[in-house]
Amino acid sequence: MSKKFYIKTYGCQMNVYDSERMSDVMDGEGYSATDNPDDADMVILNTCHIREKAAEKVYSDIGRLRQIREKRTKDGKETYLAVAGCVAQAEGAEMMRRAPTIDMVLGPQTYHRLPAMMKESKTQRASTGKSRVLDTDFPVEAKFDHLPKDMRGKGPAAFLTVQEGCDKFCTFCVVPYTRGTEFSRPLGDLMDEAKRMADAGIIEVTLLGQNVNAYHGDNGKGGIVSLSDLIHHVAEIAGIERIRYTTSHPRDMDADLLAAHRDVAKLMPYLHLPIQSGSNAILDAMNRKHSAERYMELVVELRAARPDIALSSDFIVGFPGESDADFEATMELVRQVQYAQAYSFKYSPRPGTPASVMETQVDESVKAARLAELQAELNKQQSAFNAASVGQKMAVLLERRGKFEHQLVGRSPFLQAVYVDVKDKLDESAHTPYTGLMGKLVDVEIISGGPNSLQGKVA
Ligand code: 5AD
Ligand code: SF4
C-alpha cells in the first residue's frame, strides 16, 4: 500500500496554490493524498501569519497531531510532521524549540526541497531518534522551476502564480517579511504553464500574486511585460475562456490594465481591489500611498471600461489612531461604491510591523463594534447584488458536484457561487451522470439568490 500524506491549508490563495504544488511533490514521491490525519504517514501544515494569533492555532493543531502520532507509533507506524508557509518562515526555529513533534520546517520558498528534507529527516531519526530539519531560505533557484508537467484531473479552474512577494510595506502587513521582495516569473514560463493548463482542459485561469498588478515579467527579448500584456497573451490561448487576477493594489492599476477590462472579453467582470480604509489620514498611516479620492476615481474608470464589473475589497477596522470620523469615512466610501462582496477584519498587530508598536492602538470593543457595523452594510450590499442577478442568464463554469443529487456547483462571471439543478439534463448513456456538463461553461438562468450564493437551472 502506498504511503499517505495529509495537508492542512490555512490562509490565502497563495497558500492554496502552494499546497497544491506540495501535493504534486508528494505525488512524485509516491505518496497518495488522504483527508484523514490518522491515516497519514506525512502531515504538512501550510500555515498563515497574516492575522490573529495564527501561530497559536497551529500549535493547538500540533498538539492534536502529537496524540495521533503517539497512537500510530503504538500501531508500529511512523509519522512525519512538516510545518510550512508563513508562520514557519517567520518563527520556524522557535517553533522547533517549542514543539519537538515537528520534524521539518520549510518556508514558502523551499517546498521543492521537500523530498531532500524528508530524506534528511529519516536519516536523523534513524541515527538520533529525532529529526530537526529546517529550511527557510530564499534560495536563488526558483521553486517555480520545479513545477510538474502534468495537470490533468484538477478541475476546470486553476491558479497560475505569476508574481510573488511584495515591496509595498503597508505598516500593518507581514507579507513583505514572510514572502520576501517582489518577484515576477518570466512570460515564457507562464505561457508554457497556461498552455499546459489549456491542454489539460482547464477553462478558467486566475493569475495569482500578492501584488499581481505590479507584475513585470521578462519577455525573453530583453523587454518587460506588464500584467495587461500578460492578460492579452493568455487570452490568445485556445481553450482558456476566462481570465481573472488577484490581488491588486490600487497604486498599480495603470491605464493599460483598465483598458484590458474594456478590450479583453475573456477577462471576467470582477475585480478584488482592496482599499482597507476610506480615511486619508489612516491610508497615510498605513503607507498605502494613495488617497480615497484616487480610489473612487479608479472605480469610476473601471465602470466606464466595463459597466457590469463587480467590485470586491478588503477593509481593516481599528487600525491604530482610527477615530469615529475615520471609520465613518470608510462607511461612506462603502456606501458610495456598492460592493458585490468584500472581506473585513479587525486590525491585528503583527510582530515586527511598524503599526504594531504605534501608541494609539484601538480598544478591542471599539474594533468589534465597527466591524459589526461595516459587515452589516457589506452583507446588505452583497445580498442586493445577488438579488439583482435573479432572472438573468449567465455563463456558469460547473466545477463540482453539490450536496444534493442532480446538483452541480460553479461560478458566475462575477465569482458568485451558483447551485445548478441538472435533473432534466441527466446523460443516460454515460456511466457518470451529467458528464456532459461537469467542467463546462453552461448557460444558466438564475432563479433565486441568497446572501452567499445563487440557484439556477440550465437555460
Ligand atoms: N490586521 C488585520 N488585517 C490584515 N490584513 C493584512 N494584515 C492585517 C492585519 N495586521 C488584511 C488586509 C489585506 C488582507 C489580505 O488581510 O485587509 O488586504
Ligand atoms: Fe501587505 Fe500592503 Fe503588500 Fe498587500 S500591498 S501584501 S497589504 S504590504
Short mmCIF file of C-alpha atoms and ligand atoms in Angstrom, two decimals:
data_model
loop_
_atom_site.label_atom_id
_atom_site.label_comp_id
_atom_site.label_asym_id
_atom_site.label_seq_id
_atom_site.Cartn_x
_atom_site.Cartn_y
_atom_site.Cartn_z
CA MET A 1 0.00 0.00 0.00
CA SER A 2 1.30 3.42 -0.87
CA LYS A 3 2.16 5.88 1.86
CA LYS A 4 -0.28 8.68 2.56
CA PHE A 5 0.03 12.41 3.14
CA TYR A 6 -2.33 14.95 4.64
CA ILE A 7 -2.10 18.71 4.06
CA LYS A 8 -3.96 21.33 6.06
CA THR A 9 -4.04 24.77 4.44
CA TYR A 10 -4.54 27.98 6.39
CA GLY A 11 -4.89 31.44 4.88
CA CYS A 12 -4.86 32.87 1.41
CA GLN A 13 -4.97 31.62 -2.18
CA MET A 14 -1.20 31.77 -2.40
CA ASN A 15 -1.17 29.09 0.27
CA VAL A 16 -3.84 27.09 -1.58
CA TYR A 17 -1.60 27.18 -4.65
CA ASP A 18 1.49 26.24 -2.62
CA SER A 19 -0.41 23.34 -1.03
CA GLU A 20 -1.35 22.08 -4.50
CA ARG A 21 2.31 22.21 -5.51
CA MET A 22 3.37 20.40 -2.32
CA SER A 23 0.73 17.75 -3.14
CA ASP A 24 2.34 17.38 -6.57
CA VAL A 25 5.74 16.95 -4.91
CA MET A 26 4.31 14.27 -2.59
CA ASP A 27 2.63 12.52 -5.55
CA GLY A 28 6.03 12.48 -7.19
CA GLU A 29 7.43 10.80 -4.07
CA GLY A 30 4.84 8.03 -4.40
CA TYR A 31 2.52 9.25 -1.65
CA SER A 32 -1.24 9.50 -2.10
CA ALA A 33 -3.47 12.14 -0.52
CA THR A 34 -5.79 11.50 2.42
CA ASP A 35 -8.36 13.69 4.20
CA ASN A 36 -7.72 11.91 7.44
CA PRO A 37 -4.64 12.79 9.51
CA ASP A 38 -4.96 9.48 11.40
CA ASP A 39 -4.01 7.66 8.21
CA ALA A 40 -1.18 9.95 7.21
CA ASP A 41 2.48 8.93 7.17
CA MET A 42 3.32 12.55 6.43
CA VAL A 43 1.39 15.58 7.68
CA ILE A 44 2.00 19.07 6.32
CA LEU A 45 0.57 22.17 7.96
CA ASN A 46 0.70 25.07 5.50
CA THR A 47 0.42 28.00 7.86
CA CYS A 48 -0.67 31.64 7.64
CA HIS A 49 0.61 34.57 9.60
CA ILE A 50 -1.41 37.48 8.29
CA ARG A 51 -3.91 37.98 11.10
CA GLU A 52 -4.93 36.82 14.58
CA LYS A 53 -2.92 34.52 16.65
CA ALA A 54 -2.41 32.26 13.67
CA ALA A 55 0.64 30.66 15.24
CA GLU A 56 -1.41 29.71 18.30
CA LYS A 57 -3.92 27.87 16.10
CA VAL A 58 -1.05 25.98 14.54
CA TYR A 59 0.31 24.98 17.97
CA SER A 60 -3.05 23.61 19.03
CA ASP A 61 -3.23 21.56 15.82
CA ILE A 62 0.27 20.31 16.51
CA GLY A 63 -0.87 19.19 19.94
CA ARG A 64 -3.64 17.12 18.37
CA LEU A 65 -1.23 15.66 15.84
CA ARG A 66 1.15 14.63 18.62
CA GLN A 67 -1.60 12.42 20.05
CA ILE A 68 -2.29 10.92 16.63
CA ARG A 69 1.38 10.21 16.21
CA GLU A 70 1.64 8.51 19.62
CA LYS A 71 -1.26 6.26 18.73
CA ARG A 72 0.23 5.44 15.34
CA THR A 73 3.60 4.68 16.92
CA LYS A 74 1.88 2.11 19.18
CA ASP A 75 0.49 0.53 16.00
CA GLY A 76 4.01 0.40 14.59
CA LYS A 77 3.51 3.23 12.10
CA GLU A 78 5.80 6.17 11.53
CA THR A 79 4.50 9.72 11.16
CA TYR A 80 6.40 12.76 9.95
CA LEU A 81 5.24 16.31 10.58
CA ALA A 82 6.24 19.28 8.42
CA VAL A 83 5.27 22.87 9.13
CA ALA A 84 5.29 25.03 6.02
CA GLY A 85 4.17 28.51 4.99
CA CYS A 86 4.38 31.92 6.58
CA VAL A 87 4.40 31.06 10.29
CA ALA A 88 7.21 28.63 9.52
CA GLN A 89 9.07 31.38 7.68
CA ALA A 90 8.60 33.91 10.46
CA GLU A 91 9.27 31.78 13.53
CA GLY A 92 10.38 28.36 12.34
CA ALA A 93 13.37 27.95 14.66
CA GLU A 94 11.30 28.95 17.69
CA MET A 95 8.55 26.53 16.65
CA MET A 96 11.02 23.68 16.55
CA ARG A 97 12.18 24.50 20.07
CA ARG A 98 8.62 24.78 21.38
CA ALA A 99 7.19 21.72 19.63
CA PRO A 100 9.56 18.75 19.41
CA THR A 101 6.86 16.90 17.44
CA ILE A 102 7.84 18.92 14.37
CA ASP A 103 10.26 17.08 12.08
CA MET A 104 10.61 19.65 9.34
CA VAL A 105 10.12 23.38 8.92
CA LEU A 106 10.03 24.90 5.47
CA GLY A 107 9.18 28.38 4.23
CA PRO A 108 7.03 29.30 1.23
CA GLN A 109 10.11 29.46 -0.98
CA THR A 110 11.52 25.99 -0.36
CA TYR A 111 8.74 23.43 -0.87
CA HIS A 112 10.51 21.98 -3.92
CA ARG A 113 13.21 20.84 -1.49
CA LEU A 114 10.71 18.73 0.46
CA PRO A 115 11.96 15.35 -0.88
CA ALA A 116 15.52 16.15 0.20
CA MET A 117 14.26 17.31 3.59
CA MET A 118 12.24 14.11 4.05
CA LYS A 119 15.31 12.04 3.32
CA GLU A 120 17.37 14.05 5.79
CA SER A 121 14.62 13.75 8.37
CA LYS A 122 14.55 9.95 8.05
CA THR A 123 18.32 9.78 8.36
CA GLN A 124 18.28 11.91 11.51
CA ARG A 125 15.54 9.80 13.09
CA ALA A 126 17.41 6.60 12.31
CA SER A 127 20.58 7.85 13.97
CA THR A 128 19.38 10.05 16.85
CA GLY A 129 15.71 9.13 17.29
CA LYS A 130 14.55 12.64 16.43
CA SER A 131 14.53 14.99 13.48
CA ARG A 132 15.25 18.72 13.24
CA VAL A 133 15.28 19.80 9.61
CA LEU A 134 14.79 23.48 8.87
CA ASP A 135 14.90 25.30 5.54
CA THR A 136 13.52 28.83 5.39
CA ASP A 137 15.95 30.24 2.82
CA PHE A 138 15.07 32.48 -0.04
CA PRO A 139 17.04 30.30 -2.46
CA VAL A 140 18.34 31.66 -5.75
CA GLU A 141 16.99 28.69 -7.68
CA ALA A 142 13.31 29.40 -8.11
CA LYS A 143 10.78 26.90 -6.80
CA PHE A 144 8.82 27.56 -9.99
CA ASP A 145 11.47 25.69 -11.99
CA HIS A 146 10.31 22.51 -10.27
CA LEU A 147 6.66 22.53 -11.30
CA PRO A 148 5.12 19.29 -12.51
CA LYS A 149 4.47 18.91 -16.20
CA ASP A 150 1.12 17.15 -15.95
CA MET A 151 -2.02 18.87 -14.64
CA ARG A 152 -4.81 16.56 -15.71
CA GLY A 153 -7.67 15.80 -13.37
CA LYS A 154 -7.55 19.08 -11.45
CA GLY A 155 -10.91 20.55 -12.49
CA PRO A 156 -11.74 23.30 -14.98
CA ALA A 157 -10.45 26.28 -12.97
CA ALA A 158 -6.86 26.76 -11.84
CA PHE A 159 -4.49 29.27 -10.29
CA LEU A 160 -1.35 30.39 -12.03
CA THR A 161 1.13 32.17 -9.76
CA VAL A 162 2.67 34.94 -11.83
CA GLN A 163 4.21 37.09 -9.14
CA GLU A 164 5.14 36.66 -5.54
CA GLY A 165 6.24 38.84 -2.68
CA CYS A 166 5.65 42.50 -2.03
CA ASP A 167 7.71 45.67 -1.72
CA LYS A 168 4.88 47.92 -0.60
CA PHE A 169 5.40 47.64 3.17
CA CYS A 170 1.96 48.62 4.33
CA THR A 171 2.57 49.29 8.02
CA PHE A 172 0.13 46.59 9.22
CA CYS A 173 1.32 43.75 6.98
CA VAL A 174 3.76 40.86 7.43
CA VAL A 175 3.80 39.77 3.79
CA PRO A 176 6.94 41.69 2.77
CA TYR A 177 8.74 39.92 5.63
CA THR A 178 7.42 36.38 5.10
CA ARG A 179 7.14 36.24 1.31
CA GLY A 180 10.08 38.49 0.55
CA THR A 181 10.56 41.09 -2.13
CA GLU A 182 8.67 41.17 -5.36
CA PHE A 183 9.50 38.55 -7.95
CA SER A 184 7.79 38.21 -11.36
CA ARG A 185 8.02 34.97 -13.33
CA PRO A 186 9.15 35.28 -16.96
CA LEU A 187 6.49 35.46 -19.67
CA GLY A 188 7.75 32.32 -21.45
CA ASP A 189 7.36 30.13 -18.35
CA LEU A 190 3.88 31.46 -17.71
CA MET A 191 2.74 30.90 -21.29
CA ASP A 192 4.08 27.32 -21.19
CA GLU A 193 2.21 26.66 -17.97
CA ALA A 194 -1.00 28.29 -19.23
CA LYS A 195 -0.86 26.23 -22.44
CA ARG A 196 -0.36 23.05 -20.44
CA MET A 197 -3.41 24.04 -18.42
CA ALA A 198 -5.46 24.53 -21.59
CA ASP A 199 -4.27 21.13 -22.90
CA ALA A 200 -5.43 19.57 -19.65
CA GLY A 201 -8.93 21.01 -20.15
CA ILE A 202 -8.66 24.00 -17.86
CA ILE A 203 -11.07 26.73 -18.90
CA GLU A 204 -10.57 29.41 -16.26
CA VAL A 205 -7.19 30.74 -15.15
CA THR A 206 -6.71 33.05 -12.18
CA LEU A 207 -3.42 34.92 -12.33
CA LEU A 208 -2.19 34.99 -8.78
CA GLY A 209 0.16 37.23 -6.85
CA GLN A 210 0.38 39.13 -3.56
CA ASN A 211 0.62 42.24 -5.69
CA VAL A 212 -0.40 40.82 -9.01
CA ASN A 213 -0.81 44.10 -10.88
CA ALA A 214 2.79 45.01 -10.08
CA TYR A 215 3.72 42.10 -12.38
CA HIS A 216 6.66 42.97 -14.61
CA GLY A 217 8.00 39.82 -16.25
CA ASP A 218 10.93 39.26 -18.59
CA ASN A 219 9.65 38.74 -22.15
CA GLY A 220 12.75 36.80 -23.14
CA LYS A 221 13.75 39.51 -25.63
CA GLY A 222 15.29 41.99 -23.27
CA GLY A 223 11.95 43.67 -22.54
CA ILE A 224 9.40 43.69 -19.78
CA VAL A 225 5.73 42.71 -19.95
CA SER A 226 3.06 44.16 -17.68
CA LEU A 227 0.01 42.40 -16.28
CA SER A 228 -2.18 43.78 -19.06
CA ASP A 229 0.28 42.44 -21.67
CA LEU A 230 0.19 39.07 -19.95
CA ILE A 231 -3.63 39.08 -19.94
CA HIS A 232 -3.67 39.78 -23.69
CA HIS A 233 -1.25 36.89 -24.30
CA VAL A 234 -3.14 34.40 -22.15
CA ALA A 235 -6.39 35.44 -23.84
CA GLU A 236 -4.97 34.18 -27.12
CA ILE A 237 -4.64 30.62 -25.86
CA ALA A 238 -7.42 28.49 -27.35
CA GLY A 239 -9.42 26.69 -24.67
CA ILE A 240 -8.90 29.30 -21.97
CA GLU A 241 -12.22 31.10 -21.86
CA ARG A 242 -11.97 33.01 -18.62
CA ILE A 243 -9.22 35.05 -17.02
CA ARG A 244 -9.14 36.59 -13.55
CA TYR A 245 -6.37 38.14 -11.46
CA THR A 246 -5.88 38.74 -7.77
CA THR A 247 -4.82 40.54 -5.54
CA SER A 248 -4.37 44.07 -6.84
CA HIS A 249 -3.08 47.25 -5.26
CA PRO A 250 -4.84 50.49 -6.27
CA ARG A 251 -1.46 52.13 -6.88
CA ASP A 252 -0.68 49.66 -9.67
CA MET A 253 -3.95 49.94 -11.60
CA ASP A 254 -2.47 51.51 -14.74
CA ALA A 255 -4.32 52.76 -17.84
CA ASP A 256 -3.47 49.62 -19.85
CA LEU A 257 -4.95 47.36 -17.22
CA LEU A 258 -8.12 49.45 -17.10
CA ALA A 259 -8.27 49.22 -20.91
CA ALA A 260 -7.89 45.44 -20.74
CA HIS A 261 -11.18 45.34 -18.85
CA ARG A 262 -12.76 47.06 -21.85
CA ASP A 263 -10.91 45.18 -24.62
CA VAL A 264 -10.41 41.59 -23.44
CA ALA A 265 -13.71 39.73 -23.49
CA LYS A 266 -12.20 36.76 -21.64
CA LEU A 267 -11.25 38.97 -18.70
CA MET A 268 -14.08 38.44 -16.23
CA PRO A 269 -16.10 41.42 -14.97
CA TYR A 270 -14.95 41.11 -11.39
CA LEU A 271 -12.15 42.82 -9.51
CA HIS A 272 -10.88 42.46 -5.97
CA LEU A 273 -9.35 45.86 -5.23
CA PRO A 274 -8.57 46.33 -1.52
CA ILE A 275 -8.71 49.82 -0.07
CA GLN A 276 -8.51 48.97 3.68
CA SER A 277 -9.90 52.34 4.83
CA GLY A 278 -11.86 55.28 3.46
CA SER A 279 -9.95 57.85 5.56
CA ASN A 280 -6.95 59.60 4.04
CA ALA A 281 -5.28 60.01 7.43
CA ILE A 282 -5.49 56.24 8.01
CA LEU A 283 -4.45 55.41 4.44
CA ASP A 284 -1.38 57.57 5.05
CA ALA A 285 -0.58 55.90 8.35
CA MET A 286 -0.99 52.52 6.62
CA ASN A 287 1.52 53.65 3.96
CA ARG A 288 -0.94 52.78 1.20
CA LYS A 289 0.40 55.61 -0.98
CA HIS A 290 -2.94 56.70 -2.45
CA SER A 291 -5.99 58.66 -1.32
CA ALA A 292 -9.63 57.67 -1.02
CA GLU A 293 -10.36 60.10 -3.87
CA ARG A 294 -7.91 58.29 -6.16
CA TYR A 295 -9.63 55.00 -5.36
CA MET A 296 -13.03 56.48 -6.18
CA GLU A 297 -11.61 57.72 -9.49
CA LEU A 298 -10.43 54.19 -10.26
CA VAL A 299 -13.89 52.83 -9.51
CA VAL A 300 -15.41 55.29 -11.97
CA GLU A 301 -12.78 54.43 -14.62
CA LEU A 302 -13.29 50.69 -14.14
CA ARG A 303 -17.03 51.06 -14.53
CA ALA A 304 -16.56 53.18 -17.64
CA ALA A 305 -14.32 50.45 -19.11
CA ARG A 306 -16.60 47.59 -18.11
CA PRO A 307 -20.04 48.77 -16.96
CA ASP A 308 -21.07 45.43 -15.42
CA ILE A 309 -17.87 44.99 -13.37
CA ALA A 310 -18.46 43.64 -9.86
CA LEU A 311 -16.15 45.02 -7.18
CA SER A 312 -14.74 43.48 -4.05
CA SER A 313 -12.37 44.83 -1.40
CA ASP A 314 -10.59 44.27 1.90
CA PHE A 315 -11.11 46.51 4.92
CA ILE A 316 -9.33 46.82 8.23
CA VAL A 317 -11.17 48.47 11.13
CA GLY A 318 -9.48 49.71 14.28
CA PHE A 319 -6.10 50.49 12.75
CA PRO A 320 -4.06 52.49 15.33
CA GLY A 321 -5.39 56.04 15.57
CA GLU A 322 -8.66 55.33 13.75
CA SER A 323 -11.22 57.82 15.09
CA ASP A 324 -15.01 57.65 14.79
CA ALA A 325 -14.73 60.14 11.92
CA ASP A 326 -12.11 57.99 10.14
CA PHE A 327 -14.37 54.96 10.44
CA GLU A 328 -17.35 56.98 9.21
CA ALA A 329 -15.28 57.87 6.11
CA THR A 330 -14.88 54.14 5.44
CA MET A 331 -18.63 53.60 5.80
CA GLU A 332 -19.30 56.49 3.44
CA LEU A 333 -16.92 55.10 0.82
CA VAL A 334 -18.56 51.68 1.06
CA ARG A 335 -22.00 53.22 0.57
CA GLN A 336 -20.74 55.07 -2.49
CA VAL A 337 -19.04 52.12 -4.16
CA GLN A 338 -21.68 49.41 -3.62
CA TYR A 339 -19.64 46.21 -3.49
CA ALA A 340 -20.63 42.79 -4.83
CA GLN A 341 -18.78 41.32 -1.86
CA ALA A 342 -15.90 42.19 0.46
CA TYR A 343 -13.72 40.97 3.30
CA SER A 344 -13.32 42.91 6.53
CA PHE A 345 -11.08 42.38 9.52
CA LYS A 346 -10.28 43.81 12.90
CA TYR A 347 -6.78 45.22 12.91
CA SER A 348 -4.42 42.65 14.39
CA PRO A 349 -0.94 43.78 15.48
CA ARG A 350 1.65 41.63 13.73
CA PRO A 351 5.05 41.25 15.38
CA GLY A 352 7.76 43.17 13.59
CA THR A 353 5.46 45.54 11.69
CA PRO A 354 5.53 49.33 12.27
CA ALA A 355 1.83 49.60 13.16
CA SER A 356 2.14 47.04 15.94
CA VAL A 357 4.21 49.47 18.02
CA MET A 358 2.12 52.58 17.35
CA GLU A 359 0.90 54.02 20.64
CA THR A 360 -2.64 54.73 19.50
CA GLN A 361 -3.94 51.14 19.48
CA VAL A 362 -7.74 50.96 19.39
CA ASP A 363 -9.78 49.14 22.04
CA GLU A 364 -10.92 45.64 21.19
CA SER A 365 -14.56 46.56 21.95
CA VAL A 366 -14.41 49.53 19.56
CA LYS A 367 -12.93 47.31 16.86
CA ALA A 368 -15.69 44.75 17.36
CA ALA A 369 -18.47 47.36 17.15
CA ARG A 370 -17.02 48.90 14.00
CA LEU A 371 -16.55 45.52 12.37
CA ALA A 372 -20.17 44.59 13.08
CA GLU A 373 -21.41 47.86 11.58
CA LEU A 374 -19.25 47.53 8.47
CA GLN A 375 -20.13 43.87 7.93
CA ALA A 376 -23.85 44.59 8.23
CA GLU A 377 -23.53 47.14 5.41
CA LEU A 378 -21.33 44.84 3.26
CA ASN A 379 -23.71 41.91 3.75
CA LYS A 380 -26.60 44.11 2.70
CA GLN A 381 -24.74 45.10 -0.46
CA GLN A 382 -23.81 41.51 -1.26
CA SER A 383 -27.42 40.36 -0.86
CA ALA A 384 -28.59 43.21 -3.09
CA PHE A 385 -26.03 42.29 -5.73
CA ASN A 386 -27.14 38.65 -5.65
CA ALA A 387 -30.82 39.60 -5.74
CA ALA A 388 -30.17 41.70 -8.85
CA SER A 389 -28.85 38.56 -10.61
CA VAL A 390 -32.22 36.82 -10.38
CA GLY A 391 -33.87 36.48 -13.78
CA GLN A 392 -30.55 36.91 -15.61
CA LYS A 393 -28.96 34.34 -17.85
CA MET A 394 -25.23 33.89 -17.24
CA ALA A 395 -22.44 31.50 -18.16
CA VAL A 396 -21.51 29.34 -15.19
CA LEU A 397 -18.38 27.20 -15.07
CA LEU A 398 -19.54 23.97 -13.40
CA GLU A 399 -16.72 22.82 -11.16
CA ARG A 400 -18.02 20.18 -8.79
CA ARG A 401 -20.98 18.21 -7.52
CA GLY A 402 -23.27 19.76 -4.94
CA LYS A 403 -24.60 18.23 -1.74
CA PHE A 404 -27.82 17.14 -3.39
CA GLU A 405 -28.41 14.70 -6.17
CA HIS A 406 -28.87 16.39 -9.54
CA GLN A 407 -26.88 19.39 -8.37
CA LEU A 408 -23.68 20.86 -9.78
CA VAL A 409 -21.89 23.93 -8.42
CA GLY A 410 -19.98 26.56 -10.32
CA ARG A 411 -19.04 30.20 -10.54
CA SER A 412 -20.77 33.06 -12.34
CA PRO A 413 -18.73 35.65 -14.27
CA PHE A 414 -18.97 37.75 -11.10
CA LEU A 415 -17.49 34.94 -8.96
CA GLN A 416 -20.80 34.15 -7.27
CA ALA A 417 -21.27 30.50 -6.31
CA VAL A 418 -24.16 29.10 -8.38
CA TYR A 419 -26.00 25.88 -7.47
CA VAL A 420 -27.49 24.43 -10.62
CA ASP A 421 -30.23 21.81 -10.78
CA VAL A 422 -29.41 19.49 -13.67
CA LYS A 423 -32.13 16.88 -13.11
CA ASP A 424 -33.53 17.06 -16.62
CA LYS A 425 -30.02 17.01 -18.11
CA LEU A 426 -29.17 13.53 -16.95
CA ASP A 427 -26.93 11.89 -19.50
CA GLU A 428 -28.38 8.36 -19.58
CA SER A 429 -25.73 6.97 -21.87
CA ALA A 430 -22.83 7.87 -19.61
CA HIS A 431 -21.68 5.86 -16.62
CA THR A 432 -21.44 9.02 -14.58
CA PRO A 433 -24.47 11.24 -14.95
CA TYR A 434 -24.04 14.86 -16.08
CA THR A 435 -20.63 14.16 -17.63
CA GLY A 436 -21.77 16.38 -20.45
CA LEU A 437 -22.00 19.37 -18.11
CA MET A 438 -19.30 18.88 -15.47
CA GLY A 439 -16.27 21.03 -16.11
CA LYS A 440 -18.07 23.03 -18.79
CA LEU A 441 -19.26 26.58 -19.23
CA VAL A 442 -23.03 26.34 -19.26
CA ASP A 443 -25.71 28.99 -19.74
CA VAL A 444 -27.73 29.16 -16.55
CA GLU A 445 -30.90 31.02 -15.71
CA ILE A 446 -30.75 32.40 -12.19
CA ILE A 447 -33.91 31.53 -10.26
CA SER A 448 -33.10 32.79 -6.79
CA GLY A 449 -30.35 34.44 -4.81
CA GLY A 450 -29.37 34.21 -1.15
CA PRO A 451 -26.77 36.17 0.81
CA ASN A 452 -23.90 33.88 -0.26
CA SER A 453 -24.97 32.08 -3.42
CA LEU A 454 -27.35 31.81 -6.34
CA GLN A 455 -29.60 29.00 -7.54
CA GLY A 456 -30.29 28.37 -11.20
CA LYS A 457 -31.28 25.94 -13.90
CA VAL A 458 -29.68 25.13 -17.23
CA ALA A 459 -31.08 27.61 -19.75
N1 5AD B 1 -4.65 43.04 10.64
C1 5AD B 1 -5.84 42.91 10.03
N2 5AD B 1 -5.98 42.63 8.73
C2 5AD B 1 -4.87 42.49 8.00
N3 5AD B 1 -4.69 42.23 6.70
C3 5AD B 1 -3.37 42.17 6.46
N4 5AD B 1 -2.68 42.39 7.57
C4 5AD B 1 -3.59 42.61 8.55
C5 5AD B 1 -3.50 42.90 9.95
N5 5AD B 1 -2.32 43.05 10.55
C6 5AD B 1 -5.79 42.09 5.75
C7 5AD B 1 -5.76 43.20 4.71
C8 5AD B 1 -5.29 42.50 3.47
C9 5AD B 1 -5.85 41.11 3.68
C10 5AD B 1 -5.21 40.05 2.87
O1 5AD B 1 -5.65 40.87 5.05
O2 5AD B 1 -7.08 43.68 4.54
O3 5AD B 1 -5.74 43.11 2.28
FE1 SF4 B 2 0.74 43.53 2.52
FE2 SF4 B 2 0.42 46.01 1.56
FE3 SF4 B 2 1.99 44.24 0.26
FE4 SF4 B 2 -0.69 43.90 0.28
S1 SF4 B 2 0.43 45.63 -0.64
S2 SF4 B 2 0.88 42.30 0.65
S3 SF4 B 2 -1.24 44.63 2.32
S4 SF4 B 2 2.36 45.09 2.30
#
